[in-house]
Coordinates of C-alpha atoms in Angstrom, one line a residue:
M1 CA 111.1 134.1 122.8
L2 CA 109.5 132.7 119.6
E3 CA 109.8 136.1 117.7
M4 CA 113.5 136.2 118.6
L5 CA 114.1 132.7 117.2
S6 CA 112.0 133.1 114.1
R7 CA 111.8 136.5 112.6
Y8 CA 109.1 137.4 110.1
R9 CA 110.3 137.2 106.5
V10 CA 109.1 140.3 104.6
V11 CA 109.7 141.0 100.9
L12 CA 109.6 144.7 99.8
V13 CA 108.7 145.3 96.1
G14 CA 109.6 148.7 94.8
R15 CA 110.4 150.6 91.6
G16 CA 113.8 152.0 92.2
Q17 CA 116.8 152.0 94.6
R18 CA 115.8 155.5 95.8
D19 CA 112.8 154.0 97.6
A20 CA 114.6 150.9 98.8
R21 CA 116.6 152.3 101.6
R22 CA 113.8 154.3 103.2
L23 CA 111.5 151.2 103.2
I24 CA 114.2 148.9 104.6
D25 CA 115.1 151.4 107.4
A26 CA 111.4 151.6 108.4
F27 CA 111.5 148.0 109.8
S28 CA 113.0 146.9 113.1
S29 CA 115.2 143.9 113.7
K30 CA 112.1 141.7 114.3
F31 CA 111.9 141.3 110.5
D32 CA 114.1 139.6 107.9
I33 CA 113.8 142.1 105.0
R34 CA 114.5 141.5 101.4
Y35 CA 114.1 144.1 98.6
T36 CA 113.3 143.3 94.9
E37 CA 112.0 145.0 91.8
E38 CA 111.2 141.8 89.9
I39 CA 107.8 140.1 90.1
G40 CA 108.3 136.4 89.2
D41 CA 106.8 133.1 90.4
D42 CA 109.4 132.8 93.2
L43 CA 108.2 136.1 94.7
W44 CA 105.1 134.3 96.1
L45 CA 107.1 131.6 97.9
F46 CA 109.0 131.4 101.1
S47 CA 107.8 134.7 102.8
D48 CA 105.4 135.7 105.5
L49 CA 104.4 139.0 103.8
I50 CA 104.9 140.9 100.5
I51 CA 104.7 144.7 100.6
F52 CA 104.1 146.5 97.3
D53 CA 105.2 150.2 97.1
F54 CA 103.0 150.6 94.1
I55 CA 99.7 149.2 92.8
R56 CA 98.6 147.5 89.5
K57 CA 95.4 145.6 88.6
D58 CA 97.3 142.4 87.5
I59 CA 99.3 142.3 90.8
I60 CA 96.1 142.7 92.9
E61 CA 94.5 139.8 91.0
R62 CA 97.5 137.6 91.4
A63 CA 98.0 138.5 95.1
R64 CA 94.3 137.5 95.9
K65 CA 94.8 134.1 94.3
E66 CA 98.0 133.3 96.2
S67 CA 98.0 132.1 99.8
V68 CA 100.8 134.4 101.0
N69 CA 100.0 137.6 103.0
Y70 CA 100.3 140.9 101.1
L71 CA 100.0 144.7 101.6
F72 CA 99.8 147.6 99.2
L73 CA 101.2 151.1 100.1
I74 CA 98.7 153.6 98.6
G75 CA 99.6 157.2 97.9
N76 CA 96.3 158.2 96.5
E77 CA 93.0 157.5 98.4
A78 CA 91.2 157.3 95.1
D79 CA 93.0 154.0 94.3
V80 CA 91.1 152.4 97.2
N81 CA 87.8 152.7 95.3
K82 CA 89.4 152.2 91.9
F83 CA 90.8 148.8 92.8
S84 CA 88.1 147.9 95.4
L85 CA 90.7 147.4 98.2
K86 CA 89.7 146.0 101.6
E87 CA 91.0 147.5 104.8
E88 CA 93.5 144.7 105.5
E89 CA 94.9 145.0 101.9
Y90 CA 96.4 148.5 102.1
V91 CA 98.1 151.3 104.1
L92 CA 97.8 154.9 103.1
K93 CA 101.1 156.8 102.7
G94 CA 100.2 159.6 105.1
P95 CA 102.5 161.9 106.9
G96 CA 105.1 159.9 108.9
Y97 CA 103.6 156.6 107.9
L98 CA 107.1 155.0 107.8
H99 CA 107.3 155.5 111.6
Y100 CA 104.4 153.2 112.3
L101 CA 104.6 150.9 109.3
S102 CA 106.7 148.4 111.2
K103 CA 104.2 148.2 114.1
I104 CA 101.3 147.8 111.7
V105 CA 103.0 145.0 109.8
Y106 CA 104.1 143.3 113.1
N107 CA 100.6 143.3 114.6
M108 CA 99.0 142.2 111.3
L109 CA 101.4 139.2 111.0
K110 CA 101.0 138.3 114.7
N111 CA 97.2 138.3 114.4
R112 CA 97.3 136.2 111.3
R113 CA 99.7 133.7 112.8
I114 CA 97.4 133.4 115.8
Q115 CA 94.5 132.8 113.4
Q116 CA 96.5 130.1 111.6
V117 CA 97.4 128.4 114.9
L118 CA 93.7 128.5 116.0
Q119 CA 92.6 127.2 112.6
F120 CA 95.1 124.4 112.9
E121 CA 94.0 123.5 116.4
K122 CA 90.3 123.7 115.3
N123 CA 91.0 121.4 112.3
K124 CA 92.9 119.0 114.6
Y125 CA 90.1 119.0 117.1
D126 CA 87.5 118.5 114.3
T127 CA 89.5 115.6 112.9
L128 CA 89.8 114.0 116.3
V129 CA 86.1 114.4 117.0
N130 CA 85.1 113.1 113.6
N131 CA 87.3 110.1 113.8
M132 CA 86.5 109.1 117.4
G133 CA 84.2 106.3 116.1
C134 CA 81.1 107.4 118.2
G135 CA 78.5 110.1 117.7
M136 CA 79.0 113.4 119.5
L137 CA 76.4 116.2 120.2
L138 CA 76.8 119.5 122.0
L139 CA 73.6 120.8 123.5
R140 CA 72.6 124.1 125.0
K141 CA 70.8 123.9 128.4
D142 CA 67.4 124.1 126.6
G143 CA 68.3 120.9 124.7
K144 CA 69.0 122.6 121.3
I145 CA 71.9 120.9 119.3
I146 CA 74.7 123.4 118.4
F147 CA 77.3 120.9 117.2
S148 CA 77.4 117.4 115.8
N149 CA 80.3 115.3 114.5
D150 CA 80.3 113.2 111.3
A151 CA 79.5 109.9 113.1
A152 CA 76.4 111.5 114.8
K153 CA 75.2 112.7 111.4
A154 CA 75.8 109.3 109.8
I155 CA 73.9 107.4 112.6
L156 CA 71.0 109.9 112.8
G157 CA 70.8 110.4 109.0
F158 CA 70.5 114.2 109.2
S159 CA 72.6 116.8 107.4
D160 CA 74.4 119.6 109.4
S161 CA 71.7 122.1 108.7
E162 CA 68.9 119.7 109.6
L163 CA 70.5 118.7 112.9
F164 CA 71.5 122.2 113.9
H165 CA 69.1 123.7 116.6
K166 CA 67.0 120.4 116.6
S167 CA 66.1 119.5 120.2
L168 CA 67.3 116.4 122.0
K169 CA 63.7 115.7 122.9
E170 CA 62.8 115.4 119.2
I171 CA 65.3 112.5 118.6
M172 CA 65.2 110.7 122.0
I173 CA 62.3 108.4 122.9
E174 CA 63.0 107.9 126.6
K175 CA 61.8 111.2 128.1
E176 CA 63.0 110.4 131.6
I177 CA 66.6 109.9 130.4
C178 CA 66.3 113.1 128.3
N179 CA 65.2 115.2 131.3
K180 CA 68.2 113.8 133.4
I181 CA 70.6 114.8 130.6
L182 CA 69.2 118.3 130.3
G183 CA 69.1 118.6 134.1
G184 CA 72.9 118.4 134.2
Y185 CA 73.3 114.8 135.5
N186 CA 76.3 112.8 134.2
I187 CA 75.0 109.7 132.4
N188 CA 77.2 106.7 131.9
N189 CA 76.6 103.7 129.6
Q190 CA 72.9 104.3 129.4
K191 CA 71.0 102.2 126.8
C192 CA 68.3 104.3 125.1
T193 CA 66.7 104.8 121.7
L194 CA 67.2 107.6 119.2
V195 CA 65.0 108.2 116.1
N196 CA 66.8 109.0 112.9
A197 CA 65.7 111.0 109.8
F198 CA 63.9 107.9 108.4
S199 CA 61.9 107.4 111.5
D200 CA 64.0 104.3 112.2
E201 CA 64.8 103.5 115.8
R202 CA 68.5 103.1 116.7
M203 CA 69.6 101.5 119.9
V204 CA 72.6 103.3 121.5
T205 CA 74.7 103.4 124.6
L206 CA 75.0 107.0 125.8
N207 CA 77.2 109.2 128.0
S208 CA 76.7 112.8 128.9
T209 CA 78.8 115.5 130.7
M210 CA 78.9 119.2 131.2
S211 CA 81.7 121.1 129.4
L212 CA 82.8 124.5 128.0
Y213 CA 82.2 125.4 124.3
E214 CA 83.1 129.0 123.2
A215 CA 82.9 130.3 126.8
E216 CA 79.4 128.8 127.3
R217 CA 78.5 125.8 129.5
V218 CA 77.1 123.1 127.3
I219 CA 76.1 119.4 127.6
Q220 CA 78.3 117.0 125.7
V221 CA 76.6 113.8 124.6
T222 CA 78.5 110.9 123.1
F223 CA 76.8 107.7 121.9
M224 CA 77.6 104.4 120.2
D225 CA 75.1 102.7 117.8
I226 CA 74.5 99.1 119.1
T227 CA 71.5 98.4 116.9
T228 CA 73.4 95.8 114.8
Q229 CA 74.9 94.2 117.9
I230 CA 71.5 93.7 119.5
K231 CA 70.1 92.3 116.3
N232 CA 73.1 90.0 116.1
E233 CA 72.5 88.8 119.7
K234 CA 68.9 88.0 118.9
L235 CA 70.1 86.3 115.7
I236 CA 72.6 84.3 117.6
E237 CA 69.9 83.2 120.1
F238 CA 67.6 82.2 117.2
Q239 CA 70.4 80.5 115.3
W240 CA 71.5 78.5 118.4
N241 CA 68.0 77.4 119.0
F242 CA 67.7 76.4 115.4
L243 CA 71.1 74.8 115.2
D244 CA 70.3 72.6 118.2
N245 CA 67.8 70.7 116.0
I246 CA 69.8 70.2 112.7
E247 CA 72.0 67.3 111.7
E248 CA 75.0 69.5 110.9
I249 CA 78.0 70.4 113.0
A250 CA 77.5 73.8 114.6
L251 CA 79.8 75.5 117.1
A252 CA 80.8 79.1 118.1
V253 CA 84.1 80.3 119.5
D254 CA 85.0 83.6 121.2
S255 CA 87.9 85.9 120.5
K256 CA 90.2 83.6 122.5
G257 CA 89.3 80.6 120.3
D258 CA 87.4 78.8 123.1
I259 CA 84.1 77.1 122.3
V260 CA 81.1 78.9 123.8
Y261 CA 78.4 76.9 122.0
L262 CA 78.0 73.7 120.1
N263 CA 75.0 71.5 119.2
Q264 CA 74.5 67.9 120.0
F265 CA 75.4 66.7 116.5
A266 CA 78.8 68.5 116.7
A267 CA 79.6 66.8 120.1
K268 CA 78.5 63.4 118.8
S269 CA 80.5 63.8 115.6
H270 CA 83.6 64.4 117.6
G271 CA 82.8 61.6 120.0
Y272 CA 82.2 63.8 123.1
E273 CA 79.4 65.1 125.3
I274 CA 78.5 68.8 125.0
Q275 CA 79.8 69.6 128.4
E276 CA 83.2 68.0 127.7
M277 CA 83.8 70.4 124.7
L278 CA 82.3 73.7 126.1
G279 CA 85.0 76.1 127.3
T280 CA 87.9 74.2 125.6
P281 CA 90.0 75.6 122.7
E282 CA 88.6 74.7 119.3
Q283 CA 92.2 73.9 118.1
N284 CA 91.9 70.7 120.2
Y285 CA 89.5 69.4 117.6
V286 CA 90.7 71.0 114.3
K287 CA 94.0 70.5 112.6
Q288 CA 95.5 74.0 112.3
Y289 CA 97.5 74.0 109.1
S290 CA 99.4 77.3 108.5
R291 CA 97.9 77.7 105.0
Y292 CA 94.4 77.1 106.4
L293 CA 94.9 79.6 109.2
K294 CA 96.2 82.3 106.8
S295 CA 93.3 81.7 104.3
K296 CA 90.7 81.8 107.1
A297 CA 92.1 84.9 108.9
R298 CA 92.4 86.9 105.6
S299 CA 88.8 86.0 104.5
L300 CA 87.3 86.7 107.9
K301 CA 89.1 90.1 108.1
E302 CA 88.1 91.2 104.6
S303 CA 84.5 89.9 104.3
G304 CA 83.6 88.5 107.7
R305 CA 83.0 85.1 106.0
W306 CA 85.0 82.0 105.1
M307 CA 84.2 78.7 103.3
G308 CA 86.4 75.7 103.0
K309 CA 87.3 72.2 104.1
E310 CA 88.7 71.4 107.6
T311 CA 90.2 68.3 109.1
H312 CA 88.6 67.5 112.5
L313 CA 89.7 65.1 115.1
T314 CA 87.5 62.7 117.1
K315 CA 88.0 61.6 120.7
D316 CA 89.7 58.4 119.6
G317 CA 92.2 60.2 117.3
K318 CA 90.5 59.6 113.9
N319 CA 90.3 62.3 111.3
F320 CA 87.2 63.3 109.4
I321 CA 86.6 66.0 106.7
V322 CA 84.2 68.9 107.4
E323 CA 82.9 71.2 104.7
A324 CA 82.7 74.4 106.9
R325 CA 81.1 77.8 106.6
R326 CA 82.4 80.4 109.1
K327 CA 80.9 83.8 109.9
L328 CA 81.9 86.6 112.3
L329 CA 79.1 87.9 114.5
K330 CA 79.7 91.2 116.4
T331 CA 77.7 91.7 119.6
E332 CA 77.8 93.8 122.8
K333 CA 79.4 90.8 124.5
G334 CA 82.2 90.5 122.0
V335 CA 83.0 89.0 118.6
F336 CA 82.0 85.4 118.0
E337 CA 83.0 83.1 115.1
L338 CA 80.1 80.8 114.1
M339 CA 80.9 77.6 112.2
V340 CA 78.3 75.4 110.5
G341 CA 79.5 72.4 108.6
R342 CA 78.8 68.9 107.5
D343 CA 80.8 65.7 107.5
V344 CA 81.9 65.0 103.9
T345 CA 84.5 62.3 104.6
A346 CA 82.7 59.7 102.6
K347 CA 82.1 62.2 99.7
H348 CA 85.8 63.3 99.9
E349 CA 86.9 59.6 99.8
M350 CA 84.7 59.0 96.8
E351 CA 86.1 62.1 95.0
R352 CA 89.7 60.9 95.8
K353 CA 89.0 57.4 94.3
L354 CA 87.4 59.0 91.3
K355 CA 90.5 61.2 90.8
L356 CA 92.7 58.1 91.1
H357 CA 90.7 56.4 88.3
S358 CA 90.3 59.5 86.2
L359 CA 93.1 58.6 83.8
L360 CA 91.6 55.2 83.2
L361 CA 88.0 56.6 82.9
N362 CA 89.1 59.3 80.5
N363 CA 90.3 56.7 78.0
V364 CA 87.1 54.6 77.9
S365 CA 84.5 55.2 75.2
E366 CA 81.5 55.1 77.6
I367 CA 80.0 58.1 79.4
V368 CA 80.9 58.1 83.1
I369 CA 79.2 60.5 85.6
A370 CA 79.4 60.4 89.4
I371 CA 77.0 62.3 91.6
D372 CA 76.5 62.5 95.3
G373 CA 73.4 61.8 97.4
S374 CA 72.1 65.4 96.7
Y375 CA 72.5 64.8 92.9
R376 CA 75.5 67.1 92.6
V377 CA 78.1 66.3 90.0
L378 CA 81.3 64.8 91.5
Y379 CA 83.0 63.6 88.4
M380 CA 82.7 63.4 84.6
N381 CA 85.1 61.7 82.2
K382 CA 86.2 63.2 78.9
T383 CA 83.6 61.2 76.9
A384 CA 80.8 62.7 79.1
E385 CA 82.3 66.2 78.6
D386 CA 82.3 65.8 74.8
F387 CA 78.9 64.2 74.6
F388 CA 77.1 66.8 76.9
R389 CA 79.2 69.7 75.5
I390 CA 80.1 71.0 79.0
S391 CA 83.4 70.9 80.9
F392 CA 83.7 69.1 84.3
R393 CA 84.9 72.4 85.8
K394 CA 81.6 74.1 85.0
A395 CA 79.5 71.1 86.0
S396 CA 81.3 70.3 89.3
G397 CA 79.3 70.8 92.4
K398 CA 76.1 71.6 90.5
K399 CA 72.8 69.7 90.6
L400 CA 71.9 67.9 87.3
N401 CA 68.9 70.2 86.7
E402 CA 71.1 73.3 87.1
L403 CA 73.5 72.5 84.3
S404 CA 73.5 74.6 81.2
S405 CA 73.9 71.6 78.8
E406 CA 70.7 71.2 76.7
L407 CA 71.4 67.4 76.4
Y408 CA 71.7 67.2 80.2
K409 CA 68.3 68.8 80.6
K410 CA 66.7 66.4 78.1
L411 CA 68.3 63.5 80.0
Y412 CA 67.6 64.7 83.5
E413 CA 64.4 62.6 84.1
G414 CA 66.1 59.5 82.7
I415 CA 69.2 59.9 84.9
F416 CA 67.2 61.0 88.0
S417 CA 65.1 57.8 87.8
L418 CA 68.3 55.7 88.0
C419 CA 69.3 57.2 91.4
N420 CA 67.9 54.4 93.5
D421 CA 68.6 50.8 94.2
T422 CA 65.7 49.4 92.1
A423 CA 66.5 50.8 88.7
P424 CA 70.0 49.7 87.7
N425 CA 69.7 50.3 84.0
R426 CA 67.5 52.1 81.4
L427 CA 67.3 53.0 77.7
V428 CA 66.8 56.8 77.2
E429 CA 66.0 58.3 73.8
I430 CA 66.8 62.0 73.1
E431 CA 66.6 64.1 70.0
E432 CA 69.3 66.7 69.1
E433 CA 68.6 70.1 67.6
Q434 CA 69.4 68.9 64.1
G435 CA 66.7 66.2 64.5
T436 CA 69.1 63.3 65.0
K437 CA 67.9 60.7 67.5
I438 CA 70.3 59.3 70.0
M439 CA 69.6 56.1 72.1
L440 CA 71.6 55.8 75.3
Q441 CA 71.9 52.7 77.5
L442 CA 72.4 54.0 81.1
I443 CA 73.6 51.8 83.9
S444 CA 73.6 53.0 87.6
R445 CA 75.5 51.8 90.6
C446 CA 74.6 53.0 94.1
V447 CA 77.6 53.7 96.3
K448 CA 77.0 53.3 100.1
E449 CA 79.1 53.9 103.2
K450 CA 77.9 52.1 106.4
G451 CA 74.5 51.6 104.9
R452 CA 74.2 55.3 104.0
V453 CA 73.9 56.4 100.3
I454 CA 76.8 58.7 99.4
G455 CA 76.4 58.8 95.7
Y456 CA 75.8 57.1 92.3
V457 CA 78.1 56.2 89.4
I458 CA 76.2 56.3 86.1
T459 CA 77.7 54.9 82.9
G460 CA 76.2 55.5 79.5
K461 CA 76.7 54.0 76.1
D462 CA 75.6 55.4 72.8
I463 CA 73.8 52.5 71.0
S464 CA 72.2 54.6 68.3
G465 CA 74.1 52.8 65.6
I466 CA 72.7 49.4 66.7
Y467 CA 69.3 50.7 67.6
Y468 CA 68.5 53.1 64.7
I469 CA 71.1 53.0 62.0
L470 CA 71.8 49.3 61.4
P471 CA 68.2 48.4 60.6
N472 CA 68.1 51.2 58.0
L473 CA 71.6 50.4 56.7
K474 CA 70.8 46.7 56.1
S475 CA 69.0 47.5 52.9
R476 CA 72.1 49.3 51.6
V477 CA 74.6 46.6 52.6
E478 CA 74.0 44.5 49.5
L479 CA 74.9 47.6 47.4
L480 CA 78.1 48.2 49.4
E481 CA 79.2 44.6 49.0
K482 CA 78.9 44.9 45.2
L483 CA 81.2 47.9 45.1
F484 CA 84.7 47.2 43.9
N485 CA 86.0 50.2 45.9
P486 CA 86.7 49.9 49.7
S487 CA 83.6 51.3 51.4
V488 CA 82.8 51.9 55.1
A489 CA 79.6 53.2 56.9
T490 CA 80.1 55.4 60.0
D491 CA 77.7 57.2 62.5
L492 CA 77.8 60.9 63.3
K493 CA 80.6 60.4 65.8
G494 CA 82.8 58.7 63.1
R495 CA 82.4 55.1 64.6
I496 CA 82.4 52.3 62.1
L497 CA 79.0 50.6 61.6
Y498 CA 79.8 48.4 58.6
A499 CA 82.7 47.8 56.1
N500 CA 82.4 45.9 52.8
F501 CA 84.7 43.0 51.7
S502 CA 86.9 45.3 49.6
W503 CA 87.6 47.5 52.7
L504 CA 88.5 44.5 54.8
E505 CA 90.7 43.0 52.1
T506 CA 92.5 46.4 51.5
F507 CA 93.3 46.9 55.2
G508 CA 94.0 43.2 55.9
I509 CA 91.1 42.6 58.3
N510 CA 89.6 39.1 58.7
D511 CA 86.3 39.9 60.5
M512 CA 84.2 43.0 60.3
N513 CA 83.2 42.6 64.0
N514 CA 86.8 43.3 64.9
I515 CA 86.5 46.9 63.7
M516 CA 82.8 47.6 64.5
G517 CA 82.6 50.6 66.8
M518 CA 86.2 51.8 66.1
K519 CA 86.8 55.4 65.1
L520 CA 87.4 55.7 61.3
V521 CA 89.8 58.6 62.3
P522 CA 92.6 57.9 63.3
S523 CA 92.2 54.1 63.3
F524 CA 92.3 54.1 59.5
I525 CA 92.2 57.5 57.9
Q526 CA 94.5 60.3 58.9
S527 CA 92.8 63.7 59.2
S528 CA 93.0 66.8 61.5
E529 CA 90.1 68.0 63.6
K530 CA 89.9 71.2 61.5
E531 CA 89.5 69.1 58.3
R532 CA 86.9 66.9 59.9
N533 CA 84.8 69.9 61.0
K534 CA 85.0 71.3 57.5
I535 CA 83.9 68.0 55.9
N536 CA 81.0 67.6 58.4
K537 CA 79.7 71.1 57.4
L538 CA 79.8 70.3 53.7
L539 CA 78.0 67.0 54.3
E540 CA 75.3 68.8 56.3
K541 CA 75.0 71.3 53.5
D542 CA 75.4 69.4 50.3
G543 CA 75.1 65.7 51.3
Y544 CA 78.5 64.7 49.7
V545 CA 82.2 65.6 49.7
Y546 CA 84.9 64.7 47.1
L547 CA 88.4 64.7 48.5
D548 CA 91.3 64.7 46.1
E549 CA 93.6 63.0 48.5
V550 CA 93.4 61.3 51.9
S551 CA 96.2 59.6 53.8
F552 CA 95.8 56.1 55.4
L553 CA 97.9 53.2 56.6
V554 CA 97.9 49.7 55.2
N555 CA 99.8 47.2 57.4
G556 CA 101.8 50.2 58.8
N557 CA 102.7 51.6 55.4
P558 CA 101.5 55.0 54.3
H559 CA 99.2 55.3 51.3
K560 CA 97.0 58.0 49.7
A561 CA 94.0 58.0 47.4
P562 CA 91.0 60.1 46.5
M563 CA 87.8 59.6 48.6
I564 CA 84.2 60.4 48.2
I565 CA 81.8 60.6 51.2
F566 CA 77.9 60.5 51.0
R567 CA 75.5 61.3 53.8
L568 CA 72.5 58.9 53.8
R569 CA 69.2 59.9 55.2
D570 CA 65.8 58.2 55.4
R571 CA 62.5 59.6 53.8
R572 CA 61.9 61.8 56.9
G573 CA 65.3 63.3 56.6
Y574 CA 66.8 61.5 59.6
F575 CA 70.5 60.6 59.5
I576 CA 71.3 56.9 58.6
A577 CA 75.1 56.8 58.0
D578 CA 78.1 58.5 56.3
I579 CA 79.4 56.2 53.4
S580 CA 83.1 56.7 52.7
I581 CA 84.5 55.2 49.5
I582 CA 88.2 55.0 48.6
M583 CA 89.1 55.0 44.8
K584 CA 91.0 51.7 44.8
S585 CA 92.5 52.1 41.3
K586 CA 94.1 55.4 42.4
I587 CA 95.8 54.1 45.6
T588 CA 99.5 55.1 45.7
H589 CA 102.3 54.6 48.1
Q590 CA 103.6 57.8 49.8

C-alpha cells in the first residue's frame, strides 16, 4: 500500500535522447522517472536514486560525498577496477540487463529504506535510553555487559570500551544481590553499592528484568544514583542536631510548604511551642509578598540557594525582620527547603533611622560611622567617605578590619577600643603616606535595645589644626600681622586656621573666631576642584604657587586680584600650614 501511495523518484542521467527512451521504458509504474543530461547542484536534491548511464571520475567523487543513493551502468568491466567501484555502486550492461534493471533498483531502494527506518528507530531508542535519567546495563547470562547508556557511563565513570564486556561482579559489592540478578530473578527497588572507575562507592536503587536484545535473552538492569541523597539525609540529620543548639531561627519545609522541622529558638521567636508549628504551613508565619516569592523561586530554581530579608509574624500579630538564608536539600524522602536566619529587627530599625538622618549627617563636618554589634559598617556620612577615601557602598556590611582603606586599618585599634560602655571618647593619632600627622578626637555612643547592644555610633573630628599646626603657626603670626596684604593660613583640607587683620578688614569680619574652621573655598575664594588639585600638586612639588587672578566676594560683590600661596613646613619637613596672600593694591571689581 505504501509503494502505491509513494512511488520511488528516480533520475536517469544520459548523454543523448537515443538512450533516453530505452532507459525510461525499462522501469515499471512503481517509479516516478525523470530524464536529464545536465549535472547541476539541483540534480542531487529531491530524488531517491540517481542512475548514470556513463561514468566519470569527477561524478563518482561527487556522488560519494552526497547523501542521495546512486548507481552507475557500466559497459566495460575494466571500469570497475579503474574507478574502484563497490558492488552496490554499479550494474554491468550485460545481455538483457534492461529487463531486470527495474527489479534490481526496486530491491535496492526497498532495502535501503528499511535500513533508514531501522536506523531511525535505533536512534530514537538510543535517544530515549540515554535521556531516561537513570543508568541502564544489558548483561549476558554470564554477567558480561554488552550495552550501557550514557547515564550508566557517567555514574560509573567508565568509557564505552572500558565498560564493554566488564562483568557485573566487578562493579557490584553485594555478591548475594549479584547472584540473584544473574539467576534471572526480578529485582525491584533494591539498594546496593556499585564501584566506579575511581574506586569510589556509589549507592544506587536497582531494578532488573529479563528481556530480548538482538534475538538473545539478556538481563536488563536499571539503577538510580542516590549517593548524594543519602549524604544529604545524613547532612540534614547532622544539621538538625546542630541547629537545635544555636540561637538562630532554623526551620525546614517540605514540597507542600509545611514545616517538618524547627528548632526551639525559631518557635520562641514566633511566640509558639515547637509542636504548635510542626506540620502547619510556613506561610502562616511569613508575609508572602509577590516580589519576594518570585525572587525566592527563581533563585532556588537556578542555584538551589536564596538570601534575603523576610517579614515574619509572631503569635500576637507583631512583625519582625529575619535575615534569611534558604537552601534546597534533595533526599530520597523528597525535596526540603532549609531556612536559617537571625532576627535583625533592631538592626533594621537602626539602619532606617540612620537613613532618615543621612541628609543631615551628610552636611556636618564631623566624621560619622555607625557599626552593629559584630563591628560591621551600617552607615558612613560623606565626610567619613572623603576622609577614609572609601565609599559607603564598598564598606557597607563589612567588618572594620576587612576594609580596603589604609586609614581605616591604621585607625582600627583606636575605633575598636571605643566599642564598649566604658570608653566614650579617645584621641587617636595617625600618619598619612606623605608623612603628615593627623589627630582625631573620636566619641562613641553605645546603642541598646532592651538591654542588648545592637551597635555603636562613632563621631570623629579632625583637630590636627589645633593640636599640631597652631603651636607651630604662632611663631609666624606676628609676621602675618605685619603684612599689608590680606593673608590667611589654612590646613591641608583648606580649613582656616588664622587670618591677619588686613584679611578681616577686607572681608568685613569682626572676629577671627567667627571664621576659624571654615573652608577657604568656597566661603571666600571661588575655585573649581580641578584648579584646587592642580594648585595642591604644585605646592607639594615647589612649595609655592603664584596665581595671576583669583575671584572672591566682598560683601556679596565680586572682586579679583593676584594671589600667592606658600606651603610652610617645620625643620623635619612636616606640614604646618598653607599661607595665602592677596595682592591688595591690585584688587579690582569684576
